[in-house]
Structure formats: C-alpha cells, structure tokens
XYZ file of C-alpha atoms in Angstrom:
216
model
C 71.540 64.168 17.080
C 75.338 64.355 17.051
C 77.456 61.295 16.324
C 81.221 61.024 16.615
C 83.196 58.353 14.772
C 86.960 58.378 14.403
C 88.035 61.957 13.734
C 84.587 62.821 12.303
C 81.533 64.438 13.882
C 78.106 64.265 12.248
C 75.684 66.918 13.505
C 72.041 66.547 12.514
C 71.058 69.907 14.034
C 73.549 71.988 12.048
C 73.641 69.507 9.136
C 77.429 69.453 9.182
C 80.040 66.752 8.780
C 83.373 67.815 10.268
C 86.782 66.229 10.610
C 88.939 67.699 13.374
C 86.676 70.791 13.281
C 87.139 71.165 9.501
C 83.850 71.014 7.612
C 83.551 68.428 4.837
C 81.135 69.019 1.993
C 78.283 66.622 1.323
C 75.266 67.202 -0.870
C 71.959 67.316 1.062
C 70.906 63.798 -0.005
C 74.324 62.339 0.830
C 74.163 63.947 4.278
C 70.675 62.490 4.890
C 71.904 59.054 3.817
C 74.922 59.166 6.136
C 72.728 60.376 8.996
C 70.257 57.516 8.457
C 72.968 54.854 8.314
C 74.782 56.218 11.375
C 71.580 56.543 13.414
C 70.531 52.946 12.610
C 73.993 51.384 13.064
C 74.887 48.551 12.906
C 71.665 47.500 11.163
C 71.563 47.044 7.406
C 69.101 49.386 5.695
C 67.674 48.000 2.482
C 67.945 49.882 -0.776
C 64.164 50.092 -0.924
C 63.995 51.613 2.562
C 66.735 54.118 1.807
C 65.180 55.136 -1.504
C 61.853 55.726 0.252
C 63.548 57.835 2.932
C 65.529 59.936 0.476
C 63.023 60.172 -2.377
C 59.581 59.487 -0.842
C 56.909 58.469 -3.343
C 59.315 59.082 -6.223
C 60.863 56.499 -8.526
C 64.624 56.921 -8.931
C 67.262 54.731 -10.526
C 69.238 52.540 -8.128
C 72.415 54.201 -9.413
C 71.391 57.412 -7.608
C 71.759 55.640 -4.271
C 75.087 54.038 -5.109
C 76.362 57.441 -6.287
C 75.504 58.936 -2.888
C 77.320 56.085 -1.140
C 80.343 56.806 -3.336
C 80.179 60.485 -2.387
C 80.098 59.634 1.326
C 82.984 57.179 1.024
C 85.079 59.744 -0.795
C 84.435 62.353 1.911
C 85.339 59.867 4.673
C 88.332 58.416 2.836
C 86.577 55.038 2.906
C 87.246 52.149 0.546
C 84.448 49.961 -0.711
C 86.496 46.717 -0.798
C 87.782 47.229 2.762
C 85.322 49.658 4.382
C 85.918 51.344 7.686
C 82.580 53.155 7.851
C 80.063 52.186 5.134
C 79.559 48.489 4.400
C 77.739 47.087 1.380
C 75.383 44.208 2.137
C 75.353 42.744 -1.359
C 71.910 42.331 -2.792
C 70.329 44.039 0.215
C 71.583 47.534 1.054
C 74.109 49.360 3.224
C 75.134 49.643 6.873
C 77.320 51.862 9.031
C 79.993 49.440 10.267
C 82.404 51.584 12.322
C 82.575 52.406 16.016
C 80.541 55.517 16.848
C 79.321 57.381 19.908
C 76.199 59.527 20.242
C 76.933 62.948 21.741
C 74.736 65.469 23.489
C 73.199 67.969 21.116
C 74.709 71.437 21.326
C 71.266 72.851 22.091
C 70.678 70.512 25.055
C 71.114 72.222 28.404
C 72.250 70.372 31.530
C 68.954 71.254 33.212
C 67.111 69.458 30.392
C 68.971 66.194 30.892
C 67.292 63.327 32.727
C 69.216 61.675 35.527
C 69.393 57.985 34.644
C 71.223 54.965 35.968
C 71.327 51.177 35.859
C 71.421 49.100 39.021
C 73.001 45.642 39.209
C 72.791 44.439 42.764
C 74.763 46.931 44.839
C 76.406 48.467 41.764
C 75.119 51.592 40.069
C 76.056 52.716 36.555
C 75.308 56.443 35.955
C 74.016 57.223 32.456
C 74.877 60.613 31.015
C 73.580 62.026 27.731
C 74.983 59.944 24.878
C 75.598 56.297 24.009
C 76.533 53.584 26.494
C 77.660 50.183 25.201
C 76.859 47.272 27.509
C 78.828 44.029 27.410
C 81.480 41.726 28.817
C 84.357 43.610 27.176
C 86.226 45.549 29.900
C 86.585 48.530 27.551
C 82.847 49.205 27.091
C 81.035 51.861 29.122
C 79.013 49.351 31.169
C 81.095 46.219 31.692
C 79.256 43.139 33.003
C 81.602 40.256 33.766
C 79.374 37.250 33.098
C 79.657 34.377 30.623
C 76.093 34.830 29.311
C 76.821 38.439 28.323
C 78.356 39.037 24.887
C 81.465 41.188 24.580
C 79.340 43.913 22.958
C 75.849 42.911 24.014
C 73.640 46.000 23.689
C 73.623 49.773 23.764
C 71.601 52.297 25.705
C 71.262 55.788 24.252
C 70.226 58.667 26.508
C 68.894 61.944 25.085
C 67.032 64.874 26.586
C 63.805 63.083 25.599
C 64.585 59.797 27.370
C 66.473 56.533 26.932
C 66.374 53.832 24.254
C 67.789 50.294 24.440
C 68.946 48.179 21.466
C 70.418 44.691 21.272
C 73.631 44.133 19.295
C 72.607 40.693 18.029
C 73.908 39.133 21.241
C 74.121 35.353 21.628
C 71.814 35.135 24.661
C 69.606 38.115 23.898
C 68.330 41.196 25.686
C 64.878 41.474 27.279
C 62.822 44.218 28.869
C 60.744 42.325 31.370
C 59.633 39.206 29.464
C 59.765 40.887 26.040
C 62.798 40.311 23.784
C 64.470 43.507 22.587
C 64.430 43.195 18.792
C 64.563 46.879 17.885
C 64.874 50.253 19.564
C 62.911 50.085 22.849
C 62.117 53.201 24.894
C 62.719 52.723 28.612
C 60.732 53.822 31.642
C 61.647 54.096 35.298
C 61.778 50.703 36.993
C 62.147 48.635 33.812
C 63.724 45.210 34.465
C 66.400 44.606 31.831
C 67.908 41.181 31.189
C 71.289 40.910 29.461
C 71.799 37.173 29.052
C 71.139 35.808 32.541
C 71.857 39.102 34.326
C 69.082 41.331 35.642
C 69.601 45.087 35.852
C 67.047 47.754 36.690
C 66.736 51.037 34.818
C 65.943 54.160 36.812
C 65.289 57.729 35.735
C 64.696 60.745 37.914
C 63.073 63.431 35.750
C 64.062 67.067 36.278
C 61.644 69.072 38.387
C 59.114 70.623 36.007
C 57.279 73.963 36.241
C 54.053 72.271 37.359
C 55.723 70.539 40.289
C 57.459 73.770 41.255
C 54.136 75.566 41.469
C 52.745 72.949 43.868
C 55.374 73.666 46.510
C-alpha cells in the first residue's frame, strides 16, 4: 500500500516515508504505527489495539507508544496541540486526521488492475486504482449533488485485489443492499450501494485470466 498526504508518501512495500522524494528516517515500530494509523484513517485506534499490533503478546509501558507518536510527529513536522496529521483522542488512542490518497503500488501492473465503475442512472464513474472519496462536495472524486449525501460521505478504495467501501460517519449512512456499512466492506460486481437516499451500482470487469484464455 502507498499513501500520499501533503508532500509525504508512505510506501508499505518499500517501508519508506519520503517528502518530495527525500527519505525521512523512522524506526521500524514508528513506521508500523504510522502505516496502521494511515491505513485506518480517519478511525481512532485505541492504545490497547495499537500496543497489540506493535508488540503482540508482550507487555510494554504506555510511554513506548507515546514516544513513537512523538517520533512520527517530529518527522512530519506535526504539532500535538494543533495536529495536521496525527490526532490524540484523549483517554482512547490516536487517529490519522489529515487528507490522504491511496496510490497504486509500484509493483502493480496495469494488466493486473480490475476495471471498476459506479453507475448512477445514466452516469458512470470510472474507478482507477487508488482512493475515491464520494460525497456532495464538488471537489471530491465522485460528486453526488443530493441533500441526503454528506459533503464527504464515504470512500471507495480500489486495489489490484478488489474494491473496499467505507463510510465516513455520514449523517444518513451508507448501505450495501440492506446492510449498513459500518466498517470496511469488500464489494462484488452488481452490488447495490446506497449513499443517503441515492442508489448506485458497483460493477467490476475482471481481467481475462489464463484459464479463460485457454478455453478460447
């Protein structure tokens, strides 16, 4: 996974944090923490959850986690009292609070990428590899001009493995079929997606595989 935010790029494959192509140093645990927070944005991850991810089945002092957060903030030029990237949820944990976009992995080839799109009536929204924010705001990738749609309603992330939909805590909710979207939901071809009162349909046309080629 590669994530771009501001002038920074976080690459999970190469385990590098760069700013304008200049590599910034993070210790391995600090990198894992930043990757977890960025991947789960904008959700708050509890201290207990983060400690289990970073030090599984090992007891560590809570100060170890706060020290890693301090290391990340220093690398990003972030300030704890007015954060641009890492927010403290007092008494709970931490969250990635800045705008970010998922990028295609450097090892993904165009031939590996699924062809996906959303249909809303006669309109079609192509979905390339990466993150697509859905909402009423005219500046988001998929703009839906309807009063029941929040300005930043949900996001749909496309990778070489498929597509995942998440709600942004919207006022009127997101549903796949009749099921509310309360976490990351993997999508399949033909899924009916409701954003507020709007109905869109998700479609994916998988690349032609070796087995299908042999049948011709």
